[in-house]
């Protein structure tokens, strides 16, 4: 048990949150980060969905790694990811249908998410199941963290709500405050993401330079 949660294994969970974040450092998964962050709820559900798919696809591929012929490894990886995405999509339709409609095709596009495929190739194919699972969960959470931060500011400043609930007092609007419609448009998602990446790299300059 202690070995399972050793410092080395815990780094697999913690590094993607900051020092090796898949969006802020590796600049992966940008499309979905821009598309599903108008509201916090779909962004959070998307983050959980990607984390589940990344974690369990890493686990399954790691378990199969010694039996997968190199020439068809990509096909096998895509098959595993596709099955998991279909399961996640069906669960969402059953328990959160409205959010599932908001996410639309983007749940299906998890299949082609560079983060998922990248972790399978870079880690799961050459490491044991438990570390692979932790690596997948860590990268999924790191991805989701950026989504939630972007969605927080877009919904708050663009709609005056959080999780669909009004949080900016009516008195503010009576005094002349108005929601900034730019925040609910795609260009603002890109601008916010760029600002986050700039802040992250400025704060973590030493860590990024060591990796380079």
PDB file of C-alpha atoms in Angstrom:
ATOM      1  CA  UNK A   1       0.000   0.000   0.000  1.00  0.00           C
ATOM      2  CA  UNK A   2       2.807   2.435   0.900  1.00  0.00           C
ATOM      3  CA  UNK A   3       4.521   1.730  -2.422  1.00  0.00           C
ATOM      4  CA  UNK A   4       1.271   2.446  -4.274  1.00  0.00           C
ATOM      5  CA  UNK A   5       1.204   5.946  -2.785  1.00  0.00           C
ATOM      6  CA  UNK A   6       4.944   6.583  -2.783  1.00  0.00           C
ATOM      7  CA  UNK A   7       6.355  10.029  -3.504  1.00  0.00           C
ATOM      8  CA  UNK A   8       7.202   8.941  -7.044  1.00  0.00           C
ATOM      9  CA  UNK A   9       3.631   7.841  -7.718  1.00  0.00           C
ATOM     10  CA  UNK A  10       2.153  10.941  -6.120  1.00  0.00           C
ATOM     11  CA  UNK A  11       4.194  13.087  -8.505  1.00  0.00           C
ATOM     12  CA  UNK A  12       2.258  11.455 -11.336  1.00  0.00           C
ATOM     13  CA  UNK A  13      -0.853  13.046  -9.848  1.00  0.00           C
ATOM     14  CA  UNK A  14       0.624  16.395  -8.830  1.00  0.00           C
ATOM     15  CA  UNK A  15       2.916  17.337 -11.741  1.00  0.00           C
ATOM     16  CA  UNK A  16       0.108  17.670 -14.333  1.00  0.00           C
ATOM     17  CA  UNK A  17      -1.636  20.149 -12.051  1.00  0.00           C
ATOM     18  CA  UNK A  18       1.117  22.717 -12.555  1.00  0.00           C
ATOM     19  CA  UNK A  19       4.666  21.869 -13.637  1.00  0.00           C
ATOM     20  CA  UNK A  20       3.577  19.611 -16.502  1.00  0.00           C
ATOM     21  CA  UNK A  21       0.003  20.752 -17.101  1.00  0.00           C
ATOM     22  CA  UNK A  22      -1.308  19.322 -20.403  1.00  0.00           C
ATOM     23  CA  UNK A  23      -2.852  22.636 -21.476  1.00  0.00           C
ATOM     24  CA  UNK A  24      -0.666  25.310 -19.877  1.00  0.00           C
ATOM     25  CA  UNK A  25       2.668  23.592 -20.608  1.00  0.00           C
ATOM     26  CA  UNK A  26       2.071  21.028 -23.346  1.00  0.00           C
ATOM     27  CA  UNK A  27      -0.681  23.081 -25.086  1.00  0.00           C
ATOM     28  CA  UNK A  28      -2.869  20.013 -25.703  1.00  0.00           C
ATOM     29  CA  UNK A  29      -6.664  19.734 -25.681  1.00  0.00           C
ATOM     30  CA  UNK A  30      -7.114  23.372 -26.681  1.00  0.00           C
ATOM     31  CA  UNK A  31     -10.204  22.849 -28.896  1.00  0.00           C
ATOM     32  CA  UNK A  32     -12.433  21.460 -26.164  1.00  0.00           C
ATOM     33  CA  UNK A  33     -11.033  23.994 -23.693  1.00  0.00           C
ATOM     34  CA  UNK A  34     -12.348  26.749 -25.949  1.00  0.00           C
ATOM     35  CA  UNK A  35     -15.647  25.087 -26.832  1.00  0.00           C
ATOM     36  CA  UNK A  36     -17.160  23.958 -23.515  1.00  0.00           C
ATOM     37  CA  UNK A  37     -16.210  26.767 -21.118  1.00  0.00           C
ATOM     38  CA  UNK A  38     -19.125  29.180 -21.568  1.00  0.00           C
ATOM     39  CA  UNK A  39     -20.728  27.719 -18.430  1.00  0.00           C
ATOM     40  CA  UNK A  40     -19.185  26.071 -15.376  1.00  0.00           C
ATOM     41  CA  UNK A  41     -21.448  23.028 -15.290  1.00  0.00           C
ATOM     42  CA  UNK A  42     -20.627  21.617 -18.753  1.00  0.00           C
ATOM     43  CA  UNK A  43     -16.947  22.482 -18.238  1.00  0.00           C
ATOM     44  CA  UNK A  44     -16.885  20.519 -14.971  1.00  0.00           C
ATOM     45  CA  UNK A  45     -18.715  17.556 -16.513  1.00  0.00           C
ATOM     46  CA  UNK A  46     -16.307  17.589 -19.466  1.00  0.00           C
ATOM     47  CA  UNK A  47     -13.360  17.666 -17.064  1.00  0.00           C
ATOM     48  CA  UNK A  48     -14.700  14.647 -15.153  1.00  0.00           C
ATOM     49  CA  UNK A  49     -15.422  12.789 -18.397  1.00  0.00           C
ATOM     50  CA  UNK A  50     -11.904  13.295 -19.744  1.00  0.00           C
ATOM     51  CA  UNK A  51     -10.394  12.316 -16.391  1.00  0.00           C
ATOM     52  CA  UNK A  52     -12.371   9.056 -16.326  1.00  0.00           C
ATOM     53  CA  UNK A  53     -11.465   8.206 -19.926  1.00  0.00           C
ATOM     54  CA  UNK A  54      -7.793   9.117 -19.508  1.00  0.00           C
ATOM     55  CA  UNK A  55      -7.401   7.210 -16.247  1.00  0.00           C
ATOM     56  CA  UNK A  56      -9.107   4.002 -17.323  1.00  0.00           C
ATOM     57  CA  UNK A  57      -7.720   3.971 -20.868  1.00  0.00           C
ATOM     58  CA  UNK A  58      -4.221   4.269 -19.370  1.00  0.00           C
ATOM     59  CA  UNK A  59      -5.006   1.406 -17.001  1.00  0.00           C
ATOM     60  CA  UNK A  60      -6.400  -0.888 -19.695  1.00  0.00           C
ATOM     61  CA  UNK A  61      -3.652  -0.227 -22.223  1.00  0.00           C
ATOM     62  CA  UNK A  62      -0.991  -0.749 -19.548  1.00  0.00           C
ATOM     63  CA  UNK A  63      -2.546  -4.118 -18.677  1.00  0.00           C
ATOM     64  CA  UNK A  64      -2.487  -5.066 -22.376  1.00  0.00           C
ATOM     65  CA  UNK A  65       0.835  -3.454 -23.299  1.00  0.00           C
ATOM     66  CA  UNK A  66       2.838  -6.691 -23.568  1.00  0.00           C
ATOM     67  CA  UNK A  67       0.272  -8.323 -25.852  1.00  0.00           C
ATOM     68  CA  UNK A  68      -0.355  -5.464 -28.309  1.00  0.00           C
ATOM     69  CA  UNK A  69       1.543  -5.835 -31.615  1.00  0.00           C
ATOM     70  CA  UNK A  70       3.386  -2.554 -32.307  1.00  0.00           C
ATOM     71  CA  UNK A  71       1.930  -2.274 -35.808  1.00  0.00           C
ATOM     72  CA  UNK A  72      -1.673  -2.070 -34.564  1.00  0.00           C
ATOM     73  CA  UNK A  73      -1.153  -0.315 -31.236  1.00  0.00           C
ATOM     74  CA  UNK A  74      -2.869   2.906 -32.392  1.00  0.00           C
ATOM     75  CA  UNK A  75      -5.934   0.939 -33.537  1.00  0.00           C
ATOM     76  CA  UNK A  76      -6.097  -0.866 -30.191  1.00  0.00           C
ATOM     77  CA  UNK A  77      -5.715   2.397 -28.291  1.00  0.00           C
ATOM     78  CA  UNK A  78      -8.480   4.072 -30.289  1.00  0.00           C
ATOM     79  CA  UNK A  79     -10.753   1.084 -29.743  1.00  0.00           C
ATOM     80  CA  UNK A  80     -10.259   1.209 -25.973  1.00  0.00           C
ATOM     81  CA  UNK A  81     -10.807   4.976 -25.884  1.00  0.00           C
ATOM     82  CA  UNK A  82     -13.905   4.710 -28.098  1.00  0.00           C
ATOM     83  CA  UNK A  83     -15.543   2.116 -25.848  1.00  0.00           C
ATOM     84  CA  UNK A  84     -14.891   4.233 -22.745  1.00  0.00           C
ATOM     85  CA  UNK A  85     -16.183   7.398 -24.426  1.00  0.00           C
ATOM     86  CA  UNK A  86     -19.373   5.620 -25.509  1.00  0.00           C
ATOM     87  CA  UNK A  87     -19.921   4.413 -21.940  1.00  0.00           C
ATOM     88  CA  UNK A  88     -19.336   7.908 -20.532  1.00  0.00           C
ATOM     89  CA  UNK A  89     -21.668   9.422 -23.133  1.00  0.00           C
ATOM     90  CA  UNK A  90     -24.453   6.965 -22.303  1.00  0.00           C
ATOM     91  CA  UNK A  91     -24.066   7.589 -18.570  1.00  0.00           C
ATOM     92  CA  UNK A  92     -24.282  11.347 -19.148  1.00  0.00           C
ATOM     93  CA  UNK A  93     -27.427  10.956 -21.242  1.00  0.00           C
ATOM     94  CA  UNK A  94     -28.963   8.854 -18.469  1.00  0.00           C
ATOM     95  CA  UNK A  95     -28.099  11.029 -15.455  1.00  0.00           C
ATOM     96  CA  UNK A  96     -27.445  14.527 -16.868  1.00  0.00           C
ATOM     97  CA  UNK A  97     -29.298  14.775 -20.159  1.00  0.00           C
ATOM     98  CA  UNK A  98     -29.406  18.577 -20.339  1.00  0.00           C
ATOM     99  CA  UNK A  99     -25.647  18.861 -19.782  1.00  0.00           C
ATOM    100  CA  UNK A 100     -25.115  16.095 -22.327  1.00  0.00           C
ATOM    101  CA  UNK A 101     -27.020  18.178 -24.891  1.00  0.00           C
ATOM    102  CA  UNK A 102     -24.920  21.239 -24.069  1.00  0.00           C
ATOM    103  CA  UNK A 103     -21.700  19.275 -24.583  1.00  0.00           C
ATOM    104  CA  UNK A 104     -23.086  17.936 -27.865  1.00  0.00           C
ATOM    105  CA  UNK A 105     -20.384  16.343 -30.044  1.00  0.00           C
ATOM    106  CA  UNK A 106     -17.536  17.305 -27.736  1.00  0.00           C
ATOM    107  CA  UNK A 107     -17.941  14.220 -25.558  1.00  0.00           C
ATOM    108  CA  UNK A 108     -17.467  12.073 -28.655  1.00  0.00           C
ATOM    109  CA  UNK A 109     -14.436  14.101 -29.620  1.00  0.00           C
ATOM    110  CA  UNK A 110     -12.660  12.936 -26.457  1.00  0.00           C
ATOM    111  CA  UNK A 111     -11.670  10.016 -28.704  1.00  0.00           C
ATOM    112  CA  UNK A 112      -9.351  12.324 -30.637  1.00  0.00           C
ATOM    113  CA  UNK A 113      -8.192  14.371 -27.630  1.00  0.00           C
ATOM    114  CA  UNK A 114      -4.407  14.683 -27.849  1.00  0.00           C
ATOM    115  CA  UNK A 115      -4.051  14.357 -24.073  1.00  0.00           C
ATOM    116  CA  UNK A 116      -5.648  10.893 -24.013  1.00  0.00           C
ATOM    117  CA  UNK A 117      -3.655   9.536 -26.946  1.00  0.00           C
ATOM    118  CA  UNK A 118      -0.489  11.236 -25.759  1.00  0.00           C
ATOM    119  CA  UNK A 119      -0.572   9.603 -22.316  1.00  0.00           C
ATOM    120  CA  UNK A 120      -1.190   6.176 -23.820  1.00  0.00           C
ATOM    121  CA  UNK A 121       1.805   6.483 -26.116  1.00  0.00           C
ATOM    122  CA  UNK A 122       4.129   8.314 -23.728  1.00  0.00           C
ATOM    123  CA  UNK A 123       3.329   6.474 -20.508  1.00  0.00           C
ATOM    124  CA  UNK A 124       0.853   3.592 -20.476  1.00  0.00           C
ATOM    125  CA  UNK A 125       2.646   1.595 -23.176  1.00  0.00           C
ATOM    126  CA  UNK A 126       5.839   1.438 -21.109  1.00  0.00           C
ATOM    127  CA  UNK A 127       4.693   1.506 -17.477  1.00  0.00           C
ATOM    128  CA  UNK A 128       2.831  -0.663 -14.992  1.00  0.00           C
ATOM    129  CA  UNK A 129      -0.966  -0.365 -14.506  1.00  0.00           C
ATOM    130  CA  UNK A 130      -1.117   1.546 -11.209  1.00  0.00           C
ATOM    131  CA  UNK A 131       1.351   4.314 -12.176  1.00  0.00           C
ATOM    132  CA  UNK A 132      -0.376   4.511 -15.571  1.00  0.00           C
ATOM    133  CA  UNK A 133      -3.757   4.954 -13.901  1.00  0.00           C
ATOM    134  CA  UNK A 134      -2.384   7.722 -11.653  1.00  0.00           C
ATOM    135  CA  UNK A 135      -0.772   9.419 -14.644  1.00  0.00           C
ATOM    136  CA  UNK A 136      -4.077   9.382 -16.515  1.00  0.00           C
ATOM    137  CA  UNK A 137      -6.032  10.728 -13.547  1.00  0.00           C
ATOM    138  CA  UNK A 138      -3.430  13.430 -12.910  1.00  0.00           C
ATOM    139  CA  UNK A 139      -3.456  14.640 -16.515  1.00  0.00           C
ATOM    140  CA  UNK A 140      -7.246  14.568 -16.593  1.00  0.00           C
ATOM    141  CA  UNK A 141      -7.452  16.689 -13.449  1.00  0.00           C
ATOM    142  CA  UNK A 142      -4.784  19.069 -14.778  1.00  0.00           C
ATOM    143  CA  UNK A 143      -6.804  19.488 -17.972  1.00  0.00           C
ATOM    144  CA  UNK A 144     -10.028  19.938 -16.021  1.00  0.00           C
ATOM    145  CA  UNK A 145      -8.498  22.536 -13.720  1.00  0.00           C
ATOM    146  CA  UNK A 146      -7.836  24.875 -16.642  1.00  0.00           C
ATOM    147  CA  UNK A 147     -11.345  24.293 -18.020  1.00  0.00           C
ATOM    148  CA  UNK A 148     -12.960  25.172 -14.700  1.00  0.00           C
ATOM    149  CA  UNK A 149     -10.884  28.341 -14.249  1.00  0.00           C
ATOM    150  CA  UNK A 150     -11.718  29.594 -17.749  1.00  0.00           C
ATOM    151  CA  UNK A 151     -15.401  28.687 -17.358  1.00  0.00           C
ATOM    152  CA  UNK A 152     -15.576  30.432 -13.970  1.00  0.00           C
ATOM    153  CA  UNK A 153     -14.575  33.803 -15.398  1.00  0.00           C
ATOM    154  CA  UNK A 154     -16.567  33.388 -18.620  1.00  0.00           C
ATOM    155  CA  UNK A 155     -19.814  32.563 -16.847  1.00  0.00           C
ATOM    156  CA  UNK A 156     -19.361  35.055 -14.013  1.00  0.00           C
ATOM    157  CA  UNK A 157     -18.435  38.042 -16.173  1.00  0.00           C
ATOM    158  CA  UNK A 158     -20.404  37.031 -19.259  1.00  0.00           C
ATOM    159  CA  UNK A 159     -23.677  35.964 -17.647  1.00  0.00           C
ATOM    160  CA  UNK A 160     -23.443  37.059 -14.018  1.00  0.00           C
ATOM    161  CA  UNK A 161     -24.075  33.489 -12.861  1.00  0.00           C
ATOM    162  CA  UNK A 162     -22.197  30.450 -11.530  1.00  0.00           C
ATOM    163  CA  UNK A 163     -23.620  26.982 -12.151  1.00  0.00           C
ATOM    164  CA  UNK A 164     -26.662  28.794 -13.555  1.00  0.00           C
ATOM    165  CA  UNK A 165     -27.377  30.655 -10.306  1.00  0.00           C
ATOM    166  CA  UNK A 166     -27.351  34.447 -10.221  1.00  0.00           C
ATOM    167  CA  UNK A 167     -24.443  35.671  -8.089  1.00  0.00           C
ATOM    168  CA  UNK A 168     -24.117  39.313  -9.121  1.00  0.00           C
ATOM    169  CA  UNK A 169     -26.683  41.268  -7.064  1.00  0.00           C
ATOM    170  CA  UNK A 170     -29.588  42.930  -8.854  1.00  0.00           C
ATOM    171  CA  UNK A 171     -28.501  46.220  -7.284  1.00  0.00           C
ATOM    172  CA  UNK A 172     -25.379  46.175  -9.438  1.00  0.00           C
ATOM    173  CA  UNK A 173     -27.482  46.043 -12.601  1.00  0.00           C
ATOM    174  CA  UNK A 174     -29.748  48.796 -11.282  1.00  0.00           C
ATOM    175  CA  UNK A 175     -26.633  50.909 -10.728  1.00  0.00           C
ATOM    176  CA  UNK A 176     -25.587  50.469 -14.356  1.00  0.00           C
ATOM    177  CA  UNK A 177     -23.578  47.245 -14.358  1.00  0.00           C
ATOM    178  CA  UNK A 178     -23.957  45.136 -17.504  1.00  0.00           C
ATOM    179  CA  UNK A 179     -22.736  41.649 -18.333  1.00  0.00           C
ATOM    180  CA  UNK A 180     -19.792  41.604 -20.745  1.00  0.00           C
ATOM    181  CA  UNK A 181     -21.093  39.724 -23.777  1.00  0.00           C
ATOM    182  CA  UNK A 182     -17.553  39.279 -25.091  1.00  0.00           C
ATOM    183  CA  UNK A 183     -16.914  36.644 -22.409  1.00  0.00           C
ATOM    184  CA  UNK A 184     -19.468  34.245 -23.857  1.00  0.00           C
ATOM    185  CA  UNK A 185     -17.940  34.461 -27.341  1.00  0.00           C
ATOM    186  CA  UNK A 186     -15.181  32.044 -28.504  1.00  0.00           C
ATOM    187  CA  UNK A 187     -12.482  34.741 -28.893  1.00  0.00           C
ATOM    188  CA  UNK A 188     -12.608  35.507 -25.166  1.00  0.00           C
ATOM    189  CA  UNK A 189     -11.992  31.850 -24.334  1.00  0.00           C
ATOM    190  CA  UNK A 190      -8.806  32.011 -26.369  1.00  0.00           C
ATOM    191  CA  UNK A 191      -7.762  35.275 -24.716  1.00  0.00           C
ATOM    192  CA  UNK A 192      -8.370  33.909 -21.211  1.00  0.00           C
ATOM    193  CA  UNK A 193      -6.511  30.729 -22.041  1.00  0.00           C
ATOM    194  CA  UNK A 194      -3.580  32.754 -23.351  1.00  0.00           C
ATOM    195  CA  UNK A 195      -3.520  34.831 -20.159  1.00  0.00           C
ATOM    196  CA  UNK A 196      -3.573  31.677 -18.010  1.00  0.00           C
ATOM    197  CA  UNK A 197      -0.704  30.139 -19.981  1.00  0.00           C
ATOM    198  CA  UNK A 198       1.292  33.382 -19.679  1.00  0.00           C
ATOM    199  CA  UNK A 199       0.703  33.607 -15.904  1.00  0.00           C
ATOM    200  CA  UNK A 200       1.507  29.925 -15.412  1.00  0.00           C
ATOM    201  CA  UNK A 201       4.761  30.108 -17.354  1.00  0.00           C
ATOM    202  CA  UNK A 202       5.788  33.310 -15.602  1.00  0.00           C
ATOM    203  CA  UNK A 203       5.234  31.774 -12.163  1.00  0.00           C
ATOM    204  CA  UNK A 204       6.794  28.418 -13.071  1.00  0.00           C
ATOM    205  CA  UNK A 205       9.638  29.708 -15.234  1.00  0.00           C
ATOM    206  CA  UNK A 206      12.320  27.725 -13.355  1.00  0.00           C
ATOM    207  CA  UNK A 207      10.429  24.419 -13.614  1.00  0.00           C
ATOM    208  CA  UNK A 208       9.754  24.835 -17.328  1.00  0.00           C
ATOM    209  CA  UNK A 209      13.385  25.771 -18.031  1.00  0.00           C
ATOM    210  CA  UNK A 210      14.552  22.615 -16.225  1.00  0.00           C
ATOM    211  CA  UNK A 211      12.246  20.488 -18.405  1.00  0.00           C
ATOM    212  CA  UNK A 212      13.598  22.137 -21.572  1.00  0.00           C
TER     213      UNK A 212
END
